Short mmCIF file of C-alpha atoms in Angstrom, two decimals:
data_model
loop_
_atom_site.label_atom_id
_atom_site.label_comp_id
_atom_site.label_asym_id
_atom_site.label_seq_id
_atom_site.Cartn_x
_atom_site.Cartn_y
_atom_site.Cartn_z
CA UNK A 1 -38.13 5.01 3.74
CA UNK A 2 -41.45 5.84 4.56
CA UNK A 3 -43.58 5.05 7.66
CA UNK A 4 -46.81 4.50 8.34
CA UNK A 5 -48.68 3.93 11.80
CA UNK A 6 -52.10 3.06 13.02
CA UNK A 7 -52.84 3.11 16.08
CA UNK A 8 -56.66 2.15 17.37
CA UNK A 9 -57.89 1.27 20.77
CA UNK A 10 -60.01 -1.82 21.09
CA UNK A 11 -62.52 -2.61 24.15
CA UNK A 12 -61.38 -5.90 24.73
CA UNK A 13 -58.08 -7.48 26.96
CA UNK A 14 -55.19 -7.51 25.40
CA UNK A 15 -54.11 -10.77 25.44
CA UNK A 16 -57.98 -11.63 23.80
CA UNK A 17 -57.02 -8.87 21.10
CA UNK A 18 -53.61 -10.36 20.79
CA UNK A 19 -54.64 -14.40 20.85
CA UNK A 20 -57.63 -12.93 17.99
CA UNK A 21 -54.20 -12.65 15.24
CA UNK A 22 -53.07 -15.74 15.93
CA UNK A 23 -55.99 -17.98 15.42
CA UNK A 24 -56.49 -19.60 11.59
CA UNK A 25 -58.67 -16.92 9.84
CA UNK A 26 -57.18 -13.68 11.13
CA UNK A 27 -55.50 -13.12 8.00
CA UNK A 28 -58.68 -14.00 5.38
CA UNK A 29 -60.24 -11.29 7.97
CA UNK A 30 -58.08 -9.05 7.50
CA UNK A 31 -57.79 -8.69 3.96
CA UNK A 32 -60.47 -5.83 2.72
CA UNK A 33 -63.17 -7.15 0.14
CA UNK A 34 -61.92 -5.24 -2.43
CA UNK A 35 -57.71 -6.32 -2.09
CA UNK A 36 -57.48 -9.58 -4.30
CA UNK A 37 -53.96 -10.41 -1.97
CA UNK A 38 -54.41 -14.20 -1.38
CA UNK A 39 -52.36 -16.89 0.63
CA UNK A 40 -50.68 -19.59 -1.38
CA UNK A 41 -48.40 -21.06 0.80
CA UNK A 42 -48.25 -20.91 4.77
CA UNK A 43 -45.79 -22.88 6.91
CA UNK A 44 -44.00 -23.08 10.42
CA UNK A 45 -45.57 -21.40 13.79
CA UNK A 46 -45.50 -17.93 14.60
CA UNK A 47 -44.64 -18.42 18.16
CA UNK A 48 -41.29 -20.16 17.35
CA UNK A 49 -40.51 -17.59 14.70
CA UNK A 50 -40.48 -20.39 11.91
CA UNK A 51 -43.69 -18.94 10.00
CA UNK A 52 -43.39 -17.94 6.25
CA UNK A 53 -46.13 -16.91 3.72
CA UNK A 54 -46.33 -16.73 0.35
CA UNK A 55 -49.06 -13.96 -0.89
CA UNK A 56 -50.16 -14.14 -4.48
CA UNK A 57 -50.79 -10.21 -5.00
CA UNK A 58 -52.71 -8.84 -8.32
CA UNK A 59 -49.97 -6.74 -11.10
CA UNK A 60 -52.08 -6.27 -13.88
CA UNK A 61 -54.90 -7.64 -15.41
CA UNK A 62 -54.96 -11.63 -15.14
CA UNK A 63 -51.33 -11.32 -14.39
CA UNK A 64 -50.42 -12.17 -10.68
CA UNK A 65 -47.07 -11.85 -8.81
CA UNK A 66 -45.73 -13.54 -5.15
CA UNK A 67 -44.83 -11.31 -2.24
CA UNK A 68 -43.03 -13.82 0.56
CA UNK A 69 -42.87 -12.60 4.21
CA UNK A 70 -41.32 -14.11 7.25
CA UNK A 71 -42.36 -13.40 10.38
CA UNK A 72 -40.00 -13.08 13.61
CA UNK A 73 -39.59 -11.03 16.32
CA UNK A 74 -42.63 -13.21 18.48
CA UNK A 75 -43.08 -11.88 21.82
CA UNK A 76 -46.63 -13.67 23.29
CA UNK A 77 -49.52 -11.49 24.17
CA UNK A 78 -47.40 -8.39 22.62
CA UNK A 79 -45.93 -8.43 18.89
CA UNK A 80 -44.91 -9.93 15.93
CA UNK A 81 -43.07 -8.62 12.88
CA UNK A 82 -43.45 -9.07 9.21
CA UNK A 83 -40.43 -9.00 6.71
CA UNK A 84 -40.83 -9.31 3.08
CA UNK A 85 -38.03 -11.33 1.67
CA UNK A 86 -39.42 -10.90 -1.89
CA UNK A 87 -42.04 -8.90 -3.33
CA UNK A 88 -43.12 -5.05 -4.93
CA UNK A 89 -40.76 -3.50 -2.43
CA UNK A 90 -37.70 -2.59 -1.71
CA UNK A 91 -37.62 -3.32 1.70
CA UNK A 92 -41.04 -4.11 3.85
CA UNK A 93 -41.29 -4.26 7.73
CA UNK A 94 -44.40 -4.36 9.55
CA UNK A 95 -44.40 -4.88 13.37
CA UNK A 96 -47.68 -5.76 15.23
CA UNK A 97 -47.74 -4.56 18.67
CA UNK A 98 -50.84 -5.16 21.29
CA UNK A 99 -50.30 -2.98 24.38
CA UNK A 100 -53.15 -3.21 27.38
CA UNK A 101 -54.42 0.28 28.49
CA UNK A 102 -57.48 1.19 30.58
CA UNK A 103 -61.09 0.61 29.47
CA UNK A 104 -63.50 3.71 28.50
CA UNK A 105 -65.88 2.81 30.85
CA UNK A 106 -68.68 2.13 27.83
CA UNK A 107 -68.95 -1.48 29.41
CA UNK A 108 -65.28 -2.86 28.91
CA UNK A 109 -63.37 -3.48 32.04
CA UNK A 110 -60.17 -3.40 30.11
CA UNK A 111 -59.07 -2.73 26.97
CA UNK A 112 -56.13 -2.46 24.91
CA UNK A 113 -53.96 -0.23 21.79
CA UNK A 114 -53.87 -2.07 18.81
CA UNK A 115 -50.55 -0.55 17.03
CA UNK A 116 -49.52 -1.06 13.55
CA UNK A 117 -46.57 0.18 12.24
CA UNK A 118 -44.90 0.11 8.84
CA UNK A 119 -41.62 1.06 7.28
CA UNK A 120 -41.27 0.58 3.71
CA UNK A 121 -38.71 1.63 0.74
CA UNK A 122 -40.73 2.07 -2.73
CA UNK A 123 -38.11 0.43 -5.64
CA UNK A 124 -37.11 2.11 -8.31
CA UNK A 125 -35.41 4.51 -5.72
CA UNK A 126 -36.22 8.30 -6.08
CA UNK A 127 -38.30 7.82 -8.80
CA UNK A 128 -40.72 5.16 -7.20
CA UNK A 129 -40.57 7.55 -3.82
CA UNK A 130 -41.80 10.22 -6.27
CA UNK A 131 -44.37 8.81 -8.03
CA UNK A 132 -45.23 5.55 -6.58
CA UNK A 133 -44.87 6.65 -2.83
CA UNK A 134 -48.13 8.95 -2.57
CA UNK A 135 -50.40 6.65 -3.89
CA UNK A 136 -48.96 3.48 -2.09
CA UNK A 137 -49.40 5.38 1.23
CA UNK A 138 -52.81 6.20 0.45
CA UNK A 139 -53.72 2.62 -0.18
CA UNK A 140 -52.37 1.38 3.04
CA UNK A 141 -53.82 4.25 4.48
CA UNK A 142 -57.16 2.92 3.63
CA UNK A 143 -56.46 -1.03 4.06
CA UNK A 144 -54.88 -0.72 7.92
CA UNK A 145 -58.00 1.51 8.84
CA UNK A 146 -60.46 -0.93 7.39
CA UNK A 147 -58.22 -3.90 9.21
CA UNK A 148 -58.65 -1.90 12.63
CA UNK A 149 -62.32 -1.23 12.24
CA UNK A 150 -62.76 -5.02 11.15
CA UNK A 151 -60.63 -6.26 13.78
CA UNK A 152 -62.98 -3.93 16.48
CA UNK A 153 -66.42 -5.20 15.17
CA UNK A 154 -65.31 -8.80 14.70
CA UNK A 155 -64.49 -9.22 18.42
CA UNK A 156 -67.50 -6.94 19.81
CA UNK A 157 -69.85 -9.02 17.76
CA UNK A 158 -68.56 -12.09 19.14
CA UNK A 159 -68.56 -10.55 22.64
CA UNK A 160 -72.38 -10.77 21.86
CA UNK A 161 -72.60 -13.55 20.68
CA UNK A 162 -70.80 -15.05 23.90
CA UNK A 163 -73.20 -13.23 26.08
CA UNK A 164 -75.75 -14.77 24.18
CA UNK A 165 -74.66 -18.17 24.86
CA UNK A 166 -76.54 -21.14 27.22
CA UNK A 167 -74.45 -21.04 30.28
CA UNK A 168 -73.27 -24.47 29.81
CA UNK A 169 -71.30 -23.18 26.77
CA UNK A 170 -70.36 -19.91 27.75
CA UNK A 171 -68.34 -21.36 31.13
CA UNK A 172 -66.75 -24.03 29.04
CA UNK A 173 -62.91 -23.45 27.87
CA UNK A 174 -62.25 -23.21 24.85
CA UNK A 175 -64.59 -22.29 21.98
CA UNK A 176 -67.65 -24.56 20.17
CA UNK A 177 -67.39 -27.24 17.70
CA UNK A 178 -68.91 -26.29 14.56
CA UNK A 179 -69.50 -27.94 11.53
CA UNK A 180 -69.67 -26.41 8.25
CA UNK A 181 -71.14 -28.04 4.85
CA UNK A 182 -70.50 -25.32 1.13
CA UNK A 183 -67.20 -24.24 3.36
CA UNK A 184 -65.64 -23.85 0.13
CA UNK A 185 -68.53 -21.13 -1.35
CA UNK A 186 -68.22 -17.23 -0.85
CA UNK A 187 -70.09 -17.58 2.45
CA UNK A 188 -68.93 -20.90 3.82
CA UNK A 189 -65.54 -20.11 3.18
CA UNK A 190 -65.69 -16.55 5.35
CA UNK A 191 -67.58 -18.16 7.66
CA UNK A 192 -64.78 -20.55 8.49
CA UNK A 193 -62.49 -17.97 8.86
CA UNK A 194 -65.16 -15.99 11.11
CA UNK A 195 -65.91 -18.58 13.45
CA UNK A 196 -62.13 -19.88 13.80
CA UNK A 197 -60.88 -16.77 14.91
CA UNK A 198 -63.55 -16.54 17.73
CA UNK A 199 -61.69 -19.28 19.24
CA UNK A 200 -64.79 -22.13 17.61
CA UNK A 201 -63.23 -25.43 16.08
CA UNK A 202 -64.57 -25.23 12.56
CA UNK A 203 -64.65 -28.63 10.74
CA UNK A 204 -65.39 -27.97 6.82
CA UNK A 205 -68.09 -30.87 5.56
CA UNK A 206 -66.56 -31.47 1.95
CA UNK A 207 -67.63 -33.50 -1.12
CA UNK A 208 -64.57 -36.24 -1.84
CA UNK A 209 -62.10 -34.39 -3.60
CA UNK A 210 -63.00 -30.66 -2.57
CA UNK A 211 -60.40 -30.19 0.63
CA UNK A 212 -58.88 -27.02 -0.82
CA UNK A 213 -60.06 -24.28 1.09
CA UNK A 214 -58.55 -21.27 3.49
CA UNK A 215 -58.12 -24.00 6.17
CA UNK A 216 -55.57 -25.53 3.84
CA UNK A 217 -53.41 -22.88 3.93
CA UNK A 218 -52.84 -24.06 7.71
CA UNK A 219 -51.52 -26.41 9.60
CA UNK A 220 -54.80 -27.72 12.17
CA UNK A 221 -54.94 -30.79 14.09
CA UNK A 222 -56.18 -33.54 12.61
CA UNK A 223 -59.57 -33.52 14.16
CA UNK A 224 -60.14 -30.71 12.12
CA UNK A 225 -59.30 -32.16 8.47
CA UNK A 226 -62.40 -31.73 6.58
CA UNK A 227 -65.64 -34.62 7.11
CA UNK A 228 -66.24 -35.79 3.72
CA UNK A 229 -69.62 -36.78 2.62
CA UNK A 230 -71.82 -37.74 -0.71
CA UNK A 231 -74.61 -34.85 -0.02
CA UNK A 232 -76.69 -36.92 -3.03
CA UNK A 233 -77.61 -39.51 -1.00
CA UNK A 234 -79.95 -39.82 1.75
CA UNK A 235 -79.03 -42.90 3.72
CA UNK A 236 -75.44 -43.02 1.98
CA UNK A 237 -74.11 -39.53 2.92
CA UNK A 238 -71.51 -40.61 5.37
CA UNK A 239 -69.40 -43.77 5.78
CA UNK A 240 -69.14 -44.54 9.51
CA UNK A 241 -65.61 -43.09 10.20
CA UNK A 242 -67.08 -39.92 8.77
CA UNK A 243 -70.38 -40.47 10.26
CA UNK A 244 -68.28 -41.07 13.91
CA UNK A 245 -66.83 -37.65 13.44
CA UNK A 246 -69.94 -35.85 13.87
CA UNK A 247 -70.38 -37.18 17.27
CA UNK A 248 -70.36 -34.68 19.83
CA UNK A 249 -70.17 -31.28 17.84
CA UNK A 250 -71.77 -27.95 18.97
CA UNK A 251 -73.53 -27.18 16.17
CA UNK A 252 -73.62 -27.65 12.30
CA UNK A 253 -74.51 -24.72 9.82
CA UNK A 254 -75.52 -26.37 6.14
CA UNK A 255 -75.00 -23.92 3.20
CA UNK A 256 -74.44 -26.40 0.64
CA UNK A 257 -76.03 -26.24 -2.58
CA UNK A 258 -76.45 -26.16 -6.53
CA UNK A 259 -75.80 -22.52 -7.12
CA UNK A 260 -78.46 -19.90 -8.90
CA UNK A 261 -76.95 -18.29 -11.37
CA UNK A 262 -77.38 -19.58 -14.95
CA UNK A 263 -80.60 -20.23 -17.35
CA UNK A 264 -83.36 -22.28 -15.68
CA UNK A 265 -83.46 -25.15 -17.64
CA UNK A 266 -85.52 -28.26 -16.71
CA UNK A 267 -81.60 -29.99 -15.80
CA UNK A 268 -80.76 -27.28 -14.16
CA UNK A 269 -83.85 -26.75 -11.71
CA UNK A 270 -83.51 -30.58 -11.07
CA UNK A 271 -80.46 -30.01 -9.83
CA UNK A 272 -80.41 -26.73 -7.59
CA UNK A 273 -83.85 -28.73 -5.95
CA UNK A 274 -82.05 -31.81 -5.35
CA UNK A 275 -78.76 -30.63 -4.25
CA UNK A 276 -81.20 -28.64 -1.58
CA UNK A 277 -83.62 -31.10 -0.64
CA UNK A 278 -81.64 -34.37 -0.67
CA UNK A 279 -78.60 -32.61 0.76
CA UNK A 280 -80.67 -31.55 3.56
CA UNK A 281 -82.42 -34.32 4.13
CA UNK A 282 -79.34 -36.87 4.25
CA UNK A 283 -77.18 -34.29 6.84
CA UNK A 284 -80.79 -34.32 9.03
CA UNK A 285 -80.89 -37.79 8.53
CA UNK A 286 -77.34 -38.50 9.31
CA UNK A 287 -77.41 -36.00 12.68
CA UNK A 288 -80.77 -37.53 13.69
CA UNK A 289 -79.20 -40.90 14.06
CA UNK A 290 -76.30 -40.01 16.66
CA UNK A 291 -75.85 -40.79 19.68
CA UNK A 292 -74.56 -37.36 20.75
CA UNK A 293 -76.27 -34.92 18.12
CA UNK A 294 -75.40 -31.29 18.05
CA UNK A 295 -77.43 -28.90 20.23
CA UNK A 296 -78.72 -26.93 16.63
CA UNK A 297 -78.70 -27.17 13.02
CA UNK A 298 -78.50 -23.58 11.33
CA UNK A 299 -79.66 -24.54 7.38
CA UNK A 300 -79.83 -21.99 4.82
CA UNK A 301 -82.53 -20.99 2.71
CA UNK A 302 -83.48 -17.93 1.39
CA UNK A 303 -86.16 -14.81 1.03
CA UNK A 304 -87.34 -16.32 -2.30
CA UNK A 305 -89.06 -18.61 -0.04
CA UNK A 306 -91.96 -15.46 -0.05
CA UNK A 307 -92.19 -15.10 -3.62
CA UNK A 308 -93.00 -11.67 -5.45
CA UNK A 309 -94.93 -9.88 -2.48
CA UNK A 310 -95.48 -6.14 -3.85
CA UNK A 311 -95.59 -3.89 -0.60
CA UNK A 312 -96.28 -6.61 1.52
CA UNK A 313 -94.12 -6.34 4.99
CA UNK A 314 -92.54 -10.02 5.44
CA UNK A 315 -91.61 -10.68 8.44
CA UNK A 316 -91.20 -14.70 9.11
CA UNK A 317 -94.70 -15.53 10.01
CA UNK A 318 -95.65 -14.56 6.07
CA UNK A 319 -96.06 -17.99 4.49
CA UNK A 320 -94.28 -19.49 1.36
CA UNK A 321 -95.31 -17.69 -2.12
CA UNK A 322 -95.33 -18.68 -5.50
CA UNK A 323 -92.60 -19.44 -8.37
CA UNK A 324 -89.61 -21.87 -8.30
CA UNK A 325 -87.66 -20.50 -5.56
CA UNK A 326 -90.25 -20.55 -3.28
CA UNK A 327 -91.04 -24.07 -4.22
CA UNK A 328 -87.33 -24.79 -3.69
CA UNK A 329 -87.44 -23.21 -0.33
CA UNK A 330 -90.43 -25.20 0.99
CA UNK A 331 -88.79 -28.42 0.16
CA UNK A 332 -85.56 -27.32 1.27
CA UNK A 333 -86.70 -26.63 4.88
CA UNK A 334 -88.95 -29.33 5.21
CA UNK A 335 -86.34 -31.92 4.13
CA UNK A 336 -84.30 -30.94 7.73
CA UNK A 337 -87.29 -32.44 9.72
CA UNK A 338 -85.43 -35.22 10.89
CA UNK A 339 -83.36 -33.56 12.82
CA UNK A 340 -86.11 -31.51 14.12
CA UNK A 341 -88.12 -34.32 15.37
CA UNK A 342 -84.62 -36.31 17.23
CA UNK A 343 -85.29 -32.79 19.43
CA UNK A 344 -82.19 -31.09 17.43
CA UNK A 345 -82.94 -26.69 17.28
CA UNK A 346 -83.41 -26.19 13.45
CA UNK A 347 -83.16 -23.14 12.25
CA UNK A 348 -83.95 -22.03 8.49
CA UNK A 349 -81.67 -18.79 7.74
CA UNK A 350 -83.73 -17.07 5.12
CA UNK A 351 -80.73 -15.20 3.50
CA UNK A 352 -81.70 -11.83 1.81
CA UNK A 353 -79.41 -10.39 -1.28
CA UNK A 354 -75.94 -10.31 0.21
CA UNK A 355 -73.53 -7.48 -0.72
CA UNK A 356 -69.84 -8.12 -1.27
CA UNK A 357 -67.62 -7.47 -3.96
CA UNK A 358 -66.17 -11.09 -3.99
CA UNK A 359 -69.53 -12.06 -5.66
CA UNK A 360 -73.66 -11.88 -5.59
CA UNK A 361 -75.10 -9.31 -7.07
CA UNK A 362 -72.77 -6.28 -5.74
CA UNK A 363 -70.34 -7.75 -8.65
CA UNK A 364 -72.06 -7.26 -11.81
CA UNK A 365 -73.69 -4.44 -10.66
CA UNK A 366 -70.64 -2.29 -9.58
CA UNK A 367 -69.35 -3.79 -12.76
CA UNK A 368 -71.60 -2.04 -15.25
CA UNK A 369 -72.25 1.12 -13.01
CA UNK A 370 -68.10 1.67 -13.23
CA UNK A 371 -68.77 1.39 -17.21
CA UNK A 372 -71.60 4.15 -16.74
CA UNK A 373 -74.41 1.49 -17.47
CA UNK A 374 -75.68 1.60 -13.88
CA UNK A 375 -79.16 2.36 -13.02
CA UNK A 376 -82.38 0.42 -11.88
CA UNK A 377 -83.14 -3.09 -12.62
CA UNK A 378 -86.51 -3.04 -14.22
CA UNK A 379 -88.85 -0.27 -12.89
CA UNK A 380 -86.67 -0.01 -10.17
CA UNK A 381 -89.62 -0.15 -7.50
CA UNK A 382 -89.45 -3.44 -5.97
CA UNK A 383 -88.19 -3.73 -2.95
CA UNK A 384 -84.30 -5.39 -2.34
CA UNK A 385 -83.82 -6.47 0.70
CA UNK A 386 -80.01 -6.41 1.69
CA UNK A 387 -77.32 -7.52 3.98
CA UNK A 388 -73.59 -7.63 4.20
CA UNK A 389 -71.38 -10.35 3.99
CA UNK A 390 -69.78 -9.61 7.51
CA UNK A 391 -73.42 -9.35 9.23
CA UNK A 392 -74.65 -12.48 7.38
CA UNK A 393 -71.78 -13.81 9.33
CA UNK A 394 -72.55 -12.64 12.75
CA UNK A 395 -76.04 -13.49 11.73
CA UNK A 396 -74.96 -16.94 11.28
CA UNK A 397 -72.97 -17.25 14.40
CA UNK A 398 -76.13 -15.72 16.27
CA UNK A 399 -78.58 -18.33 15.00
CA UNK A 400 -75.90 -20.85 16.68
CA UNK A 401 -75.86 -19.66 20.24
CA UNK A 402 -79.20 -17.79 20.75
CA UNK A 403 -81.31 -20.61 22.56
CA UNK A 404 -84.69 -18.30 21.29
CA UNK A 405 -84.13 -18.65 17.76
CA UNK A 406 -85.65 -21.58 15.62
CA UNK A 407 -87.44 -22.13 12.22
CA UNK A 408 -87.60 -19.27 9.73
CA UNK A 409 -85.23 -16.39 10.63
CA UNK A 410 -84.53 -13.65 8.19
CA UNK A 411 -81.15 -12.62 7.48
CA UNK A 412 -81.26 -9.15 6.08
CA UNK A 413 -80.56 -5.56 6.95
CA UNK A 414 -83.23 -3.50 9.23
CA UNK A 415 -83.98 -1.66 6.47
CA UNK A 416 -85.03 -2.78 3.32
CA UNK A 417 -84.62 -0.27 -0.02
CA UNK A 418 -86.00 -0.38 -3.85
CA UNK A 419 -84.07 -0.90 -6.15
CA UNK A 420 -83.70 2.30 -7.41
CA UNK A 421 -82.37 3.45 -4.08
CA UNK A 422 -79.53 0.68 -4.41
CA UNK A 423 -78.55 1.67 -7.80
CA UNK A 424 -78.38 5.48 -6.89
CA UNK A 425 -76.54 4.61 -3.67
CA UNK A 426 -74.00 2.47 -6.00
CA UNK A 427 -73.73 5.16 -8.42
CA UNK A 428 -72.62 8.08 -6.03
CA UNK A 429 -69.57 5.92 -3.87
CA UNK A 430 -68.72 5.00 -7.55
CA UNK A 431 -68.77 8.07 -8.47
CA UNK A 432 -70.90 7.45 -11.41
CA UNK A 433 -74.02 8.03 -13.06
CA UNK A 434 -76.88 5.41 -12.42
CA UNK A 435 -79.92 6.40 -14.49
CA UNK A 436 -79.70 4.01 -17.24
CA UNK A 437 -82.40 1.83 -16.30
CA UNK A 438 -81.75 -2.24 -17.60
CA UNK A 439 -85.36 -2.96 -18.85
CA UNK A 440 -87.29 -6.00 -17.89
CA UNK A 441 -87.25 -7.10 -21.49
CA UNK A 442 -83.68 -7.10 -21.67
CA UNK A 443 -83.18 -9.09 -18.52
CA UNK A 444 -85.39 -11.76 -19.46
CA UNK A 445 -83.74 -11.77 -22.64
CA UNK A 446 -80.05 -12.05 -21.04
CA UNK A 447 -80.80 -14.36 -18.28
CA UNK A 448 -84.04 -15.97 -18.97
CA UNK A 449 -87.75 -14.96 -18.11
CA UNK A 450 -88.13 -16.98 -14.50
CA UNK A 451 -84.18 -16.01 -13.65
CA UNK A 452 -84.99 -12.09 -13.86
CA UNK A 453 -88.13 -12.15 -12.86
CA UNK A 454 -87.50 -14.36 -9.40
CA UNK A 455 -83.88 -12.97 -8.58
CA UNK A 456 -83.92 -9.34 -10.17
CA UNK A 457 -87.46 -8.14 -10.62
CA UNK A 458 -89.30 -9.74 -7.71
CA UNK A 459 -90.46 -7.10 -4.47
CA UNK A 460 -89.74 -8.56 -1.59
CA UNK A 461 -89.66 -5.98 1.49
CA UNK A 462 -88.25 -8.58 3.99
CA UNK A 463 -88.13 -7.69 8.22
CA UNK A 464 -85.95 -9.46 10.32
CA UNK A 465 -88.64 -9.45 13.05
CA UNK A 466 -86.62 -12.71 14.91
CA UNK A 467 -83.05 -11.19 14.75
CA UNK A 468 -84.40 -7.88 16.20
CA UNK A 469 -86.49 -9.15 19.05
CA UNK A 470 -83.42 -11.31 20.20
CA UNK A 471 -80.95 -8.52 20.06
CA UNK A 472 -79.26 -8.51 17.41
CA UNK A 473 -77.01 -5.75 16.50
CA UNK A 474 -76.22 -5.28 13.18
CA UNK A 475 -72.87 -3.77 11.45
CA UNK A 476 -74.03 -2.11 8.56
CA UNK A 477 -77.77 -0.33 8.54
CA UNK A 478 -77.13 2.30 5.92
CA UNK A 479 -76.35 1.14 2.28
CA UNK A 480 -74.34 3.85 1.38
CA UNK A 481 -71.85 3.55 4.15
CA UNK A 482 -72.05 -0.14 4.08
CA UNK A 483 -71.05 0.05 0.39
CA UNK A 484 -68.45 2.64 1.29
CA UNK A 485 -66.92 0.51 3.36
CA UNK A 486 -66.80 -2.67 1.74
CA UNK A 487 -65.54 -1.19 -1.84
CA UNK A 488 -62.89 0.96 0.20
CA UNK A 489 -64.40 4.33 -1.44
#
């Protein structure tokens, strides 16, 4: 048998730490972004020792296997255990334990020790122990160090967000009631898990037939079932039954829109623009017509609003630029006017380049760098304004709770970097050369001139002035450290 113990002090009360692990979305938050393990099926309740979970785990290439887990030994506020009934190990037992301890004096009145104890046996007997155990132990150490750091950082971010809430919300029993469009997308599905583990009630807004998402793996109350809409129709976006479910929400986060990647043919441009302009107008109009509208609509936008601005530093007061993305952002943000006119606080979350190995720009950049073809795009002198996915989620939560924020809010890290600095940091983290530039001419030929010029070669030195002014705290401000964290390096 091999044993691994991971212990950390988390500066929150023990019951808060334990309850975080029981909420929907906890597993999704704990899986490292470099780990391709996913939930395939879940049933039963942890609290009465009836929960079983089937995990889909990567084997080799596209091949995947199943890891079946049974939960037992539940003690409220203290512990529960996972026992493998089928999977890659000969045996596996993982006990989660939370114990109250004294706070550290850094602002927490009380704290808790988080203790993960794993006992496992490799398959293939002595052969597995000799050749497999060292590699598995190293991977598990990395995974559980990530899990503990993620748990502490999420709980700290949620505590800061609660402190920022207006008094009438902070004093309410239970969390906020929040609806999210685009909840099946990269950011939306992660936001569902992030807000759910904060104790909020999160309701996806989806197209008909698009009900599958992380929430579908949980047995949730019926009032958290997805709301169905048709974002292509301003006047008929919600039928009567679904419109009624918008009543009494505290917040709506609008992330839905046609993906930008792909050649920008005339048809693609039309879809991108319509999905944002019409969809946002449809949602804003529906919210404006409610008897009990939400306090806030956080509507996605992008730093593409500023266009290619060279060396200019761009805070939220900088005007719109030129180009297709700026044209889209202008229409996108204007389409929320019905909600603003109805007295709803509207935030336009102008998101930068979101870094996560699960998708976006980091995925192809990492792949090229691993193959030895990493390097700056174009001249490499252009400014890239980046943000990690975890900071994106926390910033969206901050936009929800901070009444001081309205209008444009830049969601980027405090310091933008030259593209060549980004390439150099990625090469260093992946231990690969990063000196092979991709000429602008090649990028334009591969992706189309407009896509390359506006998404890869444009220089946007964006400053998150509104977030800094209101006291938002970033998790990741140093790019190299951020890349090491999200890539497991």
